[in-house]
mmCIF file of C-alpha atoms and ligand atoms in Angstrom:
data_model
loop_
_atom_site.group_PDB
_atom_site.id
_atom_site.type_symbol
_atom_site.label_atom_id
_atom_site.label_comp_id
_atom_site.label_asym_id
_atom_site.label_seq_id
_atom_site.Cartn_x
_atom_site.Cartn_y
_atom_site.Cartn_z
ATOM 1 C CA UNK A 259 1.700 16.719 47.003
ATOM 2 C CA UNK A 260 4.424 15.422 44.398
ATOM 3 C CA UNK A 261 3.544 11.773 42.774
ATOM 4 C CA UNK A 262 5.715 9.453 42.531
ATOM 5 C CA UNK A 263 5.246 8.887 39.215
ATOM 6 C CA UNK A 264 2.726 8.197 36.179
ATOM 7 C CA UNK A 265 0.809 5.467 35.557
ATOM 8 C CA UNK A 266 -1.301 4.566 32.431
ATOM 9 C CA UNK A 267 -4.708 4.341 34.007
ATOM 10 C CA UNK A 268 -6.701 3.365 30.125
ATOM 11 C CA UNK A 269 -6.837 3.155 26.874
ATOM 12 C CA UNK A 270 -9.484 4.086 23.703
ATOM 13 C CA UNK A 271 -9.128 4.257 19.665
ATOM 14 C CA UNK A 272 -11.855 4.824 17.183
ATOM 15 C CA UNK A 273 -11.762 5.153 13.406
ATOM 16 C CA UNK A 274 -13.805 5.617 10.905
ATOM 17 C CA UNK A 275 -16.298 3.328 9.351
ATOM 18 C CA UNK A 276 -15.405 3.472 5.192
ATOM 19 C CA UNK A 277 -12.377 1.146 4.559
ATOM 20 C CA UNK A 278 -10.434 2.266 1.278
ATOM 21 C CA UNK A 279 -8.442 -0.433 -0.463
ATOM 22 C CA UNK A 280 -5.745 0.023 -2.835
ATOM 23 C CA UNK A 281 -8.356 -1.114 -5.157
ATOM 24 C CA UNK A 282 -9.886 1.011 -4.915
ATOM 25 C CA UNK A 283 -7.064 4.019 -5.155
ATOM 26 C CA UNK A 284 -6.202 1.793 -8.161
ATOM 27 C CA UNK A 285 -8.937 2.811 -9.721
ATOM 28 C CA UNK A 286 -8.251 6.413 -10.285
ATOM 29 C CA UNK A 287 -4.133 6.599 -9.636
ATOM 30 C CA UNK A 288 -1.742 5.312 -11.558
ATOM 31 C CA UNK A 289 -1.111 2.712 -8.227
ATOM 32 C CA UNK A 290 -1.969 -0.857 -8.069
ATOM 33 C CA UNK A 291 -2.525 -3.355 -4.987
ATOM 34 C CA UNK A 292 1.063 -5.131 -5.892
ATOM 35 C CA UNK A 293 2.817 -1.972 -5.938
ATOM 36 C CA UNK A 294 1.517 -0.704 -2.290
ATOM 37 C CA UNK A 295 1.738 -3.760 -0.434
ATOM 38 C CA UNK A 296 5.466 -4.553 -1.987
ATOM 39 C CA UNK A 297 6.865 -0.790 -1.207
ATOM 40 C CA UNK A 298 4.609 -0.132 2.408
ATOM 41 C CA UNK A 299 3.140 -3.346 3.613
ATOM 42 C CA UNK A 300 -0.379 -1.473 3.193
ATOM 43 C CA UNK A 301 -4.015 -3.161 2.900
ATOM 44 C CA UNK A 302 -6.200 -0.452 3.494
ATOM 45 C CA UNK A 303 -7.001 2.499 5.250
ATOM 46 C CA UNK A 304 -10.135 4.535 7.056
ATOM 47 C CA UNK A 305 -11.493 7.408 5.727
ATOM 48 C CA UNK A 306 -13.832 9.899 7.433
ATOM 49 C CA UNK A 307 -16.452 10.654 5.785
ATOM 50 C CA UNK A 308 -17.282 14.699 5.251
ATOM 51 C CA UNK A 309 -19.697 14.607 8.976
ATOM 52 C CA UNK A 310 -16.490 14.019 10.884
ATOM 53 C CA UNK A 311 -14.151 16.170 12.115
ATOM 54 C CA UNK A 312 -10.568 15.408 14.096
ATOM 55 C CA UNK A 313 -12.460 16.115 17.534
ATOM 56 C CA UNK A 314 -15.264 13.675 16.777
ATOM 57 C CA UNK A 315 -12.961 10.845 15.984
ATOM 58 C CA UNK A 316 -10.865 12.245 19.158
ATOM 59 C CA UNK A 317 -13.841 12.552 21.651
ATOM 60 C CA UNK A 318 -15.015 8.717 20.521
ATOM 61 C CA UNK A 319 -11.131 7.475 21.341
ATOM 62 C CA UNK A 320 -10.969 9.533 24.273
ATOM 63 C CA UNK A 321 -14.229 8.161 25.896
ATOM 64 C CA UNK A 322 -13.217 4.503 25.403
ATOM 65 C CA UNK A 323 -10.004 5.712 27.189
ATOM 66 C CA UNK A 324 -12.022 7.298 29.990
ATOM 67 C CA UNK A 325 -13.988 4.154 30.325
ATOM 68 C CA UNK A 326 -11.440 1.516 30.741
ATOM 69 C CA UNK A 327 -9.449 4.512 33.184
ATOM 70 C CA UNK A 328 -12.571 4.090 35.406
ATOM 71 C CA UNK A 329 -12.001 8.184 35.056
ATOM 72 C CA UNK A 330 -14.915 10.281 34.982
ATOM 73 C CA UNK A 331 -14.405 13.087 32.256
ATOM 74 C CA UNK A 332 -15.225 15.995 35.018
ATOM 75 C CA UNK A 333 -11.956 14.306 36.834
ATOM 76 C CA UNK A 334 -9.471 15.672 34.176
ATOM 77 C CA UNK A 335 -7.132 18.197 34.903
ATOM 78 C CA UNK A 336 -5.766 18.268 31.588
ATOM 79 C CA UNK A 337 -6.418 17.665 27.929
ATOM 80 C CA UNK A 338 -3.380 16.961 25.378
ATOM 81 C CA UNK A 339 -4.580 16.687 21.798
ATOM 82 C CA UNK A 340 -1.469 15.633 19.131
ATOM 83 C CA UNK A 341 -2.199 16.422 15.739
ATOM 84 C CA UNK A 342 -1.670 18.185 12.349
ATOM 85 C CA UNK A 343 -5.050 18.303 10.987
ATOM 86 C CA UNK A 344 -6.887 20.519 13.989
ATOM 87 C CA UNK A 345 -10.664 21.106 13.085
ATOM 88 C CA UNK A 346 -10.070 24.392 12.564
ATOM 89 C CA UNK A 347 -6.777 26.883 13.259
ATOM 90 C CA UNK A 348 -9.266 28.489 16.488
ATOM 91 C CA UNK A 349 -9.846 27.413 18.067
ATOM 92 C CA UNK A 350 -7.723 24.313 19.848
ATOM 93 C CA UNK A 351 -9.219 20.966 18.863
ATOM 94 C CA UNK A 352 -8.369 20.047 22.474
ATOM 95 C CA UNK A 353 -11.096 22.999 23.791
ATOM 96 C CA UNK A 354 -13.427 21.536 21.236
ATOM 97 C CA UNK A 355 -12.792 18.011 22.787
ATOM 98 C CA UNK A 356 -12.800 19.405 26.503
ATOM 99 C CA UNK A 357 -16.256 20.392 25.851
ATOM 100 C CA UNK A 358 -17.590 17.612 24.456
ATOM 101 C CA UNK A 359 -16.430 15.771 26.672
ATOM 102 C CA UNK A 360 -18.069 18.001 29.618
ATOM 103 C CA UNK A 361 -14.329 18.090 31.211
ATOM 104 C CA UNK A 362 -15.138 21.263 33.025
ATOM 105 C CA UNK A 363 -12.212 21.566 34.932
ATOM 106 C CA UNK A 364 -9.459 20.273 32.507
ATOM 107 C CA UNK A 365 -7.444 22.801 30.721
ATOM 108 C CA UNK A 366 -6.484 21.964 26.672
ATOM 109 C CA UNK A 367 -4.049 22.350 24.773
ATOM 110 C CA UNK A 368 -2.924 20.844 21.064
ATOM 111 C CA UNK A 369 0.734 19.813 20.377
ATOM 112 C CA UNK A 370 1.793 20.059 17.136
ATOM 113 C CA UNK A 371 4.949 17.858 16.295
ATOM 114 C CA UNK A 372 3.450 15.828 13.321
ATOM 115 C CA UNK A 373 3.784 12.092 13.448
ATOM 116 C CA UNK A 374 5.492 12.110 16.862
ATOM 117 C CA UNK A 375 3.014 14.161 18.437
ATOM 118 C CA UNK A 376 1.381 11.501 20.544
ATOM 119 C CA UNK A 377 5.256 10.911 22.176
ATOM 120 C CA UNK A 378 5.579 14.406 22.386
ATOM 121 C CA UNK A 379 2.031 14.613 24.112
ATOM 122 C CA UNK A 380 3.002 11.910 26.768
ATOM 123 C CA UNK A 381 5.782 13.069 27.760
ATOM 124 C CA UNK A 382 4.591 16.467 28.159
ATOM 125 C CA UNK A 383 1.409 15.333 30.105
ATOM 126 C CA UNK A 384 3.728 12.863 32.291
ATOM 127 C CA UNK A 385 5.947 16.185 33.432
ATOM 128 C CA UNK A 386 2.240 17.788 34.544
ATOM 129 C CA UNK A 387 1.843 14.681 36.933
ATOM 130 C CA UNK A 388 5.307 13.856 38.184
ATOM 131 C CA UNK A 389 5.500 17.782 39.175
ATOM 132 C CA UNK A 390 2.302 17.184 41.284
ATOM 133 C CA UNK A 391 0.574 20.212 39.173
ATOM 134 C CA UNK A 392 -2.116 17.906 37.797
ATOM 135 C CA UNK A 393 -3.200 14.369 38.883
ATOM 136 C CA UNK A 394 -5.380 12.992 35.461
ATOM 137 C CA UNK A 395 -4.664 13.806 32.016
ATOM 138 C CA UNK A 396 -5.967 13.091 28.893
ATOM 139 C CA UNK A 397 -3.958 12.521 26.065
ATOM 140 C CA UNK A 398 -5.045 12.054 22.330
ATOM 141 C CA UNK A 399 -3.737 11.252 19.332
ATOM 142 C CA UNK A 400 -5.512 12.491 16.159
ATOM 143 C CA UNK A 401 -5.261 12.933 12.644
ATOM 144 C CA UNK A 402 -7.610 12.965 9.754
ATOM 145 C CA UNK A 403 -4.625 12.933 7.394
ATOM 146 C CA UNK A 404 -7.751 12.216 4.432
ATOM 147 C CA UNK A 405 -8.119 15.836 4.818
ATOM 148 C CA UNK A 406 -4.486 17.125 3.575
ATOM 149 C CA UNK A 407 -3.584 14.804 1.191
ATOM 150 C CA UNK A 408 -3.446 15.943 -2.582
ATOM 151 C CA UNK A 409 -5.935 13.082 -3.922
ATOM 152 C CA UNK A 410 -3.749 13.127 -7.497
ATOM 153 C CA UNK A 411 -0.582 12.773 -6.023
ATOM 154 C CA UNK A 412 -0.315 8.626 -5.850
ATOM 155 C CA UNK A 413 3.468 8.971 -4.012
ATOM 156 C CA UNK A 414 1.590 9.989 -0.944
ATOM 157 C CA UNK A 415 -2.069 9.409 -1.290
ATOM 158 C CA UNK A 416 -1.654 6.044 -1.049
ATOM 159 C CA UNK A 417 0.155 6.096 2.675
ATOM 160 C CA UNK A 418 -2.518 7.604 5.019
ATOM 161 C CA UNK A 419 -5.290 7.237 6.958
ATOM 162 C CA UNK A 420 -7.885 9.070 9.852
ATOM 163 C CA UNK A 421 -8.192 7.987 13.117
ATOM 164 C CA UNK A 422 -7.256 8.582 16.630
ATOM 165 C CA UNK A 423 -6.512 6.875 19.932
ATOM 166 C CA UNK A 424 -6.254 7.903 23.682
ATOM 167 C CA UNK A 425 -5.103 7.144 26.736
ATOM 168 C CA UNK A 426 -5.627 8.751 30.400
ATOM 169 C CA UNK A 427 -2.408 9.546 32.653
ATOM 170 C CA UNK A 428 -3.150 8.839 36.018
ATOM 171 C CA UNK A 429 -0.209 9.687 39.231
ATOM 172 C CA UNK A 430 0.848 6.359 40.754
ATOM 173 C CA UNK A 431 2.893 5.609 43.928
ATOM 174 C CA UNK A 432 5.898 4.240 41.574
ATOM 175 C CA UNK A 433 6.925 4.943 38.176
ATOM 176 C CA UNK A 434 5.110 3.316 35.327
ATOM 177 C CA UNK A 435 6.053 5.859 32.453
ATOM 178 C CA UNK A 436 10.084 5.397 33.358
ATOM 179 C CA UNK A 437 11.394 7.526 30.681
ATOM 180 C CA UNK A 438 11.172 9.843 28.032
ATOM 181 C CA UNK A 439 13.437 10.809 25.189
ATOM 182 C CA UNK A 440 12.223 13.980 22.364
ATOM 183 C CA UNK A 441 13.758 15.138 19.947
ATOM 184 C CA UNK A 442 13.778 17.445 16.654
ATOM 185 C CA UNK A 443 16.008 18.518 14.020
ATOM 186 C CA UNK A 444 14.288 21.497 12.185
ATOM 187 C CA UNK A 445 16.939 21.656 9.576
ATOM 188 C CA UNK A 446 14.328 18.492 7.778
ATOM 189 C CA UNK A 447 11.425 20.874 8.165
ATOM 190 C CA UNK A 448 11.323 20.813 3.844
ATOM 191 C CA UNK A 449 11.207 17.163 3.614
ATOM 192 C CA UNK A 450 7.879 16.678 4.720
ATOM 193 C CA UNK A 451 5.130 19.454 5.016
ATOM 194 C CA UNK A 452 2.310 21.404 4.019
ATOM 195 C CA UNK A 453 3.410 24.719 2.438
ATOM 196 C CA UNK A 454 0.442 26.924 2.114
ATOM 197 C CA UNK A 455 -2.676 28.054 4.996
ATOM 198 C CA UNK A 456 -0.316 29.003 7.493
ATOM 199 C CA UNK A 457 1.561 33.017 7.707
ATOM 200 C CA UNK A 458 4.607 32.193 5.776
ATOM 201 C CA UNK A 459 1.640 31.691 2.998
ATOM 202 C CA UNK A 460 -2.242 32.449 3.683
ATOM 203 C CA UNK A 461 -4.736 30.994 1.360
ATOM 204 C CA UNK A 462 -5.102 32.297 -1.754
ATOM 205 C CA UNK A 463 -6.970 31.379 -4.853
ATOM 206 C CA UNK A 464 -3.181 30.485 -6.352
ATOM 207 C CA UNK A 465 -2.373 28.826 -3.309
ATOM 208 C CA UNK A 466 -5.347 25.939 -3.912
ATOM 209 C CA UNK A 467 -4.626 26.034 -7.771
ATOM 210 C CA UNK A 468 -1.306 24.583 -6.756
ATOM 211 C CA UNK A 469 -2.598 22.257 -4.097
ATOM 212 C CA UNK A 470 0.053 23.730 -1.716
ATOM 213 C CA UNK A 471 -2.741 23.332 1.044
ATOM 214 C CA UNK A 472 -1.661 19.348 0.714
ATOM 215 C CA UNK A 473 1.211 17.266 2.424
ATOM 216 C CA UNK A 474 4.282 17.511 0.069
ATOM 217 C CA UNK A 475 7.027 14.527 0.786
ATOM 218 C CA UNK A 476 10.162 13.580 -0.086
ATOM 219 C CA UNK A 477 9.693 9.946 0.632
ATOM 220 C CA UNK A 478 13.280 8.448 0.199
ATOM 221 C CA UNK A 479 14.633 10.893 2.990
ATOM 222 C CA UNK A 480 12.428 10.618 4.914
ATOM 223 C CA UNK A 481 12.218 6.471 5.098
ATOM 224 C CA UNK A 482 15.812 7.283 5.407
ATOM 225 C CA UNK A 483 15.411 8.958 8.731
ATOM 226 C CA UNK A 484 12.782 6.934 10.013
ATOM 227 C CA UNK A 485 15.008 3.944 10.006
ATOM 228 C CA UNK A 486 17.919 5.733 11.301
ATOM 229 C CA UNK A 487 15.639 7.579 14.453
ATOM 230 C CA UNK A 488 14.026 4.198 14.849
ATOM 231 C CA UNK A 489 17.157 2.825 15.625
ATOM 232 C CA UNK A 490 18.922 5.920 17.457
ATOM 233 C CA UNK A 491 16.183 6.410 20.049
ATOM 234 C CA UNK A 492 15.388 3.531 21.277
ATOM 235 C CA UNK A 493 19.402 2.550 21.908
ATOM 236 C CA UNK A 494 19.243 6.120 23.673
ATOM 237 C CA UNK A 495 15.753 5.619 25.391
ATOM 238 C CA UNK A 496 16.522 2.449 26.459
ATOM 239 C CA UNK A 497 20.690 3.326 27.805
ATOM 240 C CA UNK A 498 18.969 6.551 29.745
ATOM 241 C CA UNK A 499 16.891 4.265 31.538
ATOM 242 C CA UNK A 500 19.143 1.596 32.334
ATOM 243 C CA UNK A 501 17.586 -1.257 30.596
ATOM 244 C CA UNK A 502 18.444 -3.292 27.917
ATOM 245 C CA UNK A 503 17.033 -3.552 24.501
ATOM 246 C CA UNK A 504 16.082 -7.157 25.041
ATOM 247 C CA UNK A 505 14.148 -5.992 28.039
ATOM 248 C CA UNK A 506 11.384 -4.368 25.995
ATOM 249 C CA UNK A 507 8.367 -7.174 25.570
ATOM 250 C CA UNK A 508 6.831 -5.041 22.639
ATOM 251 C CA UNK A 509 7.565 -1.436 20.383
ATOM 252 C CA UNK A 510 4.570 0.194 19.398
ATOM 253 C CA UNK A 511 6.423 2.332 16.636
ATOM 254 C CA UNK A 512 4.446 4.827 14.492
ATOM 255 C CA UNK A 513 3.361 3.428 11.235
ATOM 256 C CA UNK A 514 4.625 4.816 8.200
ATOM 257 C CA UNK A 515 6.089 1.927 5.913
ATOM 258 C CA UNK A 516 6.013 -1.933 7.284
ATOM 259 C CA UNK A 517 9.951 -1.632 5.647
ATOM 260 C CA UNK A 518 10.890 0.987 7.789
ATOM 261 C CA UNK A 519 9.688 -1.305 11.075
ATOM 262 C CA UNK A 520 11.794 -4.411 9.453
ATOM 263 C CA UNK A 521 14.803 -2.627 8.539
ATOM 264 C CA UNK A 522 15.191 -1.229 12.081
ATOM 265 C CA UNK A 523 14.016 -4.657 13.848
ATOM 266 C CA UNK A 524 16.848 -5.747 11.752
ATOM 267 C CA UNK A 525 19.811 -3.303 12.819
ATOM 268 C CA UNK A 526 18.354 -3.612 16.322
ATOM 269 C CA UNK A 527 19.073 -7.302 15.750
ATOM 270 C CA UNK A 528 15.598 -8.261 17.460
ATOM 271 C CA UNK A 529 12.591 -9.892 16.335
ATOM 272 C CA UNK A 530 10.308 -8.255 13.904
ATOM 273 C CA UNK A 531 7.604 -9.811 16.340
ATOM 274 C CA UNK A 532 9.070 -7.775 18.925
ATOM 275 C CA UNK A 533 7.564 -4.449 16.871
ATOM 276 C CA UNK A 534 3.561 -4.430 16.726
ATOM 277 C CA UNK A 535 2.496 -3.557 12.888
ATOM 278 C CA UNK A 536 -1.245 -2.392 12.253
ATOM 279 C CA UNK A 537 -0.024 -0.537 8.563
ATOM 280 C CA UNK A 538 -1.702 -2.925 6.654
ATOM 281 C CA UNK A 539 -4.930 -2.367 8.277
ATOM 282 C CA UNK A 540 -5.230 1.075 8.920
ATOM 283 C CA UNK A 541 -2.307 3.497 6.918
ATOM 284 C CA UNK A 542 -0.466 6.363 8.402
ATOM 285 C CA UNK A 543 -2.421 8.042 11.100
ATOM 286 C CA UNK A 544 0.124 10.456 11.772
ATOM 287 C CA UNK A 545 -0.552 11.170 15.648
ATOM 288 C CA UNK A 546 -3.083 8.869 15.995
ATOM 289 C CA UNK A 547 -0.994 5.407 14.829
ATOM 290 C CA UNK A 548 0.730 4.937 18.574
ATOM 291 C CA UNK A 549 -2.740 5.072 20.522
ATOM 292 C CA UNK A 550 -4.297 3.105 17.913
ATOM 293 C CA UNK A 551 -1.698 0.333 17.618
ATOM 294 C CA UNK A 552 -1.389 0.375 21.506
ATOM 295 C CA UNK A 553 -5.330 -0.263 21.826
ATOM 296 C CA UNK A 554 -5.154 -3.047 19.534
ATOM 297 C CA UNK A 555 -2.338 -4.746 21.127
ATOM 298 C CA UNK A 556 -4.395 -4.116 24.741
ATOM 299 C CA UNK A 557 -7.114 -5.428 23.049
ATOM 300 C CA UNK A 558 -5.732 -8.632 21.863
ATOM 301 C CA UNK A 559 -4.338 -9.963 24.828
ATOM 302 C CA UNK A 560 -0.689 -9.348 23.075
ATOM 303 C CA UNK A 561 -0.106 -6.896 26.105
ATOM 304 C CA UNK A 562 0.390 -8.525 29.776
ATOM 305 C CA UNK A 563 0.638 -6.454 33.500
ATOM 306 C CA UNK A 564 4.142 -5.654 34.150
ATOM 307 C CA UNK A 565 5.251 -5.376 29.975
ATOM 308 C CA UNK A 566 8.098 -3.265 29.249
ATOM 309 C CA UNK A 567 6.519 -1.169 26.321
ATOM 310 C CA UNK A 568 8.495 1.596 24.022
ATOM 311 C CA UNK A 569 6.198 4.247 22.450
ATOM 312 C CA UNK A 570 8.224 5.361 19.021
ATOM 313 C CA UNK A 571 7.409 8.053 17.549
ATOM 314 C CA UNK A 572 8.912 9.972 14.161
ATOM 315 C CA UNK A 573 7.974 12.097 11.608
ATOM 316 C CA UNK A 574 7.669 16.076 10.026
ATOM 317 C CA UNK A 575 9.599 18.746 11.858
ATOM 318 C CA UNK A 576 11.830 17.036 12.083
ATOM 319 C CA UNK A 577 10.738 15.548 15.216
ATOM 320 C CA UNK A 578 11.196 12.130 17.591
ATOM 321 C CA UNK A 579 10.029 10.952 20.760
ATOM 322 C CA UNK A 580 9.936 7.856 23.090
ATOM 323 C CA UNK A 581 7.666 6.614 26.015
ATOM 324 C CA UNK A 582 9.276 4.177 27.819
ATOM 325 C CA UNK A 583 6.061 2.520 30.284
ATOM 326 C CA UNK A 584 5.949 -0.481 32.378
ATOM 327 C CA UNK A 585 1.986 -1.456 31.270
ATOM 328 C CA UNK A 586 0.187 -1.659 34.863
ATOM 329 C CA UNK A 587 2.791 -0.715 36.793
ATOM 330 C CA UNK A 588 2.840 2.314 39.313
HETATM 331 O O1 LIG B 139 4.703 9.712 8.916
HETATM 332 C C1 LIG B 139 5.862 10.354 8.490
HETATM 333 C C2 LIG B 139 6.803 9.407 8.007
HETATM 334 N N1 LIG B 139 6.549 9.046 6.631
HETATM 335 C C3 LIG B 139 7.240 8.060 6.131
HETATM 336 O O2 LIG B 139 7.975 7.459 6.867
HETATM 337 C C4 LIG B 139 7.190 7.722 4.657
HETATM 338 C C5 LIG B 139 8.580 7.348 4.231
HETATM 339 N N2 LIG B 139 8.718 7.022 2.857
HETATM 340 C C6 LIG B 139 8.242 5.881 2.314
HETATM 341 O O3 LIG B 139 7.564 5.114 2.964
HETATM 342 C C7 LIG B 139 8.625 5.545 0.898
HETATM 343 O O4 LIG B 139 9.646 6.416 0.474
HETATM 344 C C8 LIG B 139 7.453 5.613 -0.097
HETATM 345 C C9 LIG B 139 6.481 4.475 0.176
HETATM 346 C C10 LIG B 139 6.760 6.950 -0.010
HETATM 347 C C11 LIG B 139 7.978 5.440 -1.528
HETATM 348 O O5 LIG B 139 8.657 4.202 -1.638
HETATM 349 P P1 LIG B 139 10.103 4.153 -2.323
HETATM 350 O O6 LIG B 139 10.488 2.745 -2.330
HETATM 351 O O7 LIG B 139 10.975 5.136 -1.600
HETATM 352 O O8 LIG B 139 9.772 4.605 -3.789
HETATM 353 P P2 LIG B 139 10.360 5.867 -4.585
HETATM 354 O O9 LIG B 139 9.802 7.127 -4.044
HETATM 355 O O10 LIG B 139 11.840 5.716 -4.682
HETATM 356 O O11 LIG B 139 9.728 5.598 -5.998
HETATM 357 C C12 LIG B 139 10.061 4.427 -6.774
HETATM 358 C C13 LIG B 139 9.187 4.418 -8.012
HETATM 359 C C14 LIG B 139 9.150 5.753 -8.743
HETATM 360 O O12 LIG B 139 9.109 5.503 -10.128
HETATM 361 P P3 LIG B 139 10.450 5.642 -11.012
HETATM 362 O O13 LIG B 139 10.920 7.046 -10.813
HETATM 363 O O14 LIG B 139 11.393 4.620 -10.454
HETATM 364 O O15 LIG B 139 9.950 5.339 -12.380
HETATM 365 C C15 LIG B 139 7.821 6.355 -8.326
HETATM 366 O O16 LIG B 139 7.298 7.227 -9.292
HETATM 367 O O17 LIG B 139 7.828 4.138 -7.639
HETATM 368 C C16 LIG B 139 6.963 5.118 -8.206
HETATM 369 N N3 LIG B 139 5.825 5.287 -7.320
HETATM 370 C C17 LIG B 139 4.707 4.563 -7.413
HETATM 371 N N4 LIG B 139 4.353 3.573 -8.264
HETATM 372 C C18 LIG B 139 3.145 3.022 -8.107
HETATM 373 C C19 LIG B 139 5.705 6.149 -6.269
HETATM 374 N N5 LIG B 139 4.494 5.970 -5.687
HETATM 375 C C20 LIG B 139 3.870 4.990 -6.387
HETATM 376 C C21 LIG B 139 2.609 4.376 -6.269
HETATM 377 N N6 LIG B 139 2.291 3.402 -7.145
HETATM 378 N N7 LIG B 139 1.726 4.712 -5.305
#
């Protein structure tokens, strides 16, 4: 039987313990505290320390999901894992999570599209349910960014974080997640990546000389684009779906750079208020920022039954993506 549409049914985050403060990246870059907080709007961040892997941080998020979803993990039909920094290349963190998890029925699969990879994820899991192929999935969002950044390179090191977040995709009788806009433009694939480990160029002993195993950026083009895709997408998310601008309560946008959120809160002319901001606390989580920042604003009381919420999502690829959900609806 087809659903009628796709409902939200929980939500879970989980980061690790160890906070790093740009103290304390003071002390061995040539950063300071002043210089961090003026240019990203950046406190701190989480790091993992060397026990954890993406799928533990994952599995942690995605039972806290499970748990407020009322969803037993053997319920899943389907497990979505966004993110960049897999445990491994093989296997699929998402099998690693599945089992964990004991989701015996639920097939997995990772999604690779960077910083917009929880978007992607959500509106790829939403198509399973809508179709009627799959009534519960899981979708996660998780990066342990710690883990590919070159350590000596402050223009970077200084912007990321690990954690992840989760939520569980339930069908409804009405439409809760109302639409969904992706979007990529490969020809950026340079401007933000990690050259080396893959088959354009396996490891090599030259390879980790050069630290080409770590995230290279070019940081004014990118800012650049995440203003301008900010911006874009949620005019074109928001005109697809035949609501206004002014109708969304809150945007959860990914969190790169608290200037990127203001400058497009700014050309949207709306209220920077209007865009939740957890940078300061927690970095770039690449996949996992979305979840994370949704969980907090659950959390905190910020987010009410019948909310008009806007998922934004941007980053390497290229690539783009927005959930448009109505929170409780369905
Ligand atoms: O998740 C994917 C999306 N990622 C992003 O959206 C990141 C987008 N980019 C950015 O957020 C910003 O471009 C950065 C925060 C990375 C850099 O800020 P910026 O205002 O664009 O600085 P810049 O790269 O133009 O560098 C300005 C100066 C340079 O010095 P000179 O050449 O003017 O002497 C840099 O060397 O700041 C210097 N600099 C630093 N100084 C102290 C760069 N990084 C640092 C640092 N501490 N950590």
């Amino acid at each position: 039987m087809s659903a009628h549409g796709v409902t939200v049914l929980g939500v879970g985050a989980a980061v690790p313990e160890r906070v790093i403060t740009n103290d304390d990246l003071a002390a061995f870059l040539d950063t300071s505290d002043e210089w961090i907080i003026r240019r990203t709007g950046i406190r701190e961040r989480r790091i993992a320390g060397p026990e954890l892997a993406t799928s533990d941080l994952a599995v942690q998020a995605a039972r806290q999901a499970l748990q407020s979803a009322g969803v037993d993990a053997a319920d899943l039909d389907l497990i979505l894992v966004a993110t960049s920094t897999p445990d491994q290349w093989m296997p699929s963190t998402a099998a690693l999570v599945q089992d964990a998890l004991g989701a015996s029925r639920a097939a997995a699969l990772d999604v690779n599209a960077a910083c917009a990879g929880f978007a992607y994820a959500v509106a790829a899991g939403g198509q399973f349910v809508l179709t009627g192929t799959y009534r519960t999935v899981l979708v996660i969002g998780a990066d342990l960014m710690s883990r590919v950044v070159d350590w000596s390179d402050r223009s970077t090191a200084v912007l990321f974080g690990d954690g992840a977040g989760a939520v569980v995709l339930g069908a409804s009788r009405g439409p809760a997640l109302i639409h969904c806009i992706l979007g990529a433009d490969g020809s950026g694939a340079r401007l933000l990546e990690i050259p080396a480990g893959g088959s354009r160029m396996p490891a090599s002993t030259e390879t980790v000389r050069d630290r080409l195993h770590a995230i290279r950026m070019q940081g004014r083009e990118v800012f650049r684009f995440g203003v301008e895709i900010l911006v874009r997408s949620l005019r074109e998310a928001t005109a697809e779906a035949g609501v206004r601008l002014e109708d969304l309560t809150l945007i959860i946008p990914h969190q790169a750079n608290i200037r990127i959120i203001q400058a497009a809160a700014e050309r949207l002319g709306l209220p920077v208020d209007r865009f939740w901001a957890n940078v300061d606390s927690f970095g770039n989580t690449s996949a996992a920022s979305i979840p994370l920042a949704l969980a907090e604003a659950v959390s905190s009381g910020r987010v009410r039954h019948g909310d008009l919420l806007a998922f934004v999502g941007f980053g390497a690829g290229l690539t783009w993506g927005v959930n448009l959900v109505t929170w409780g609806g369905g």
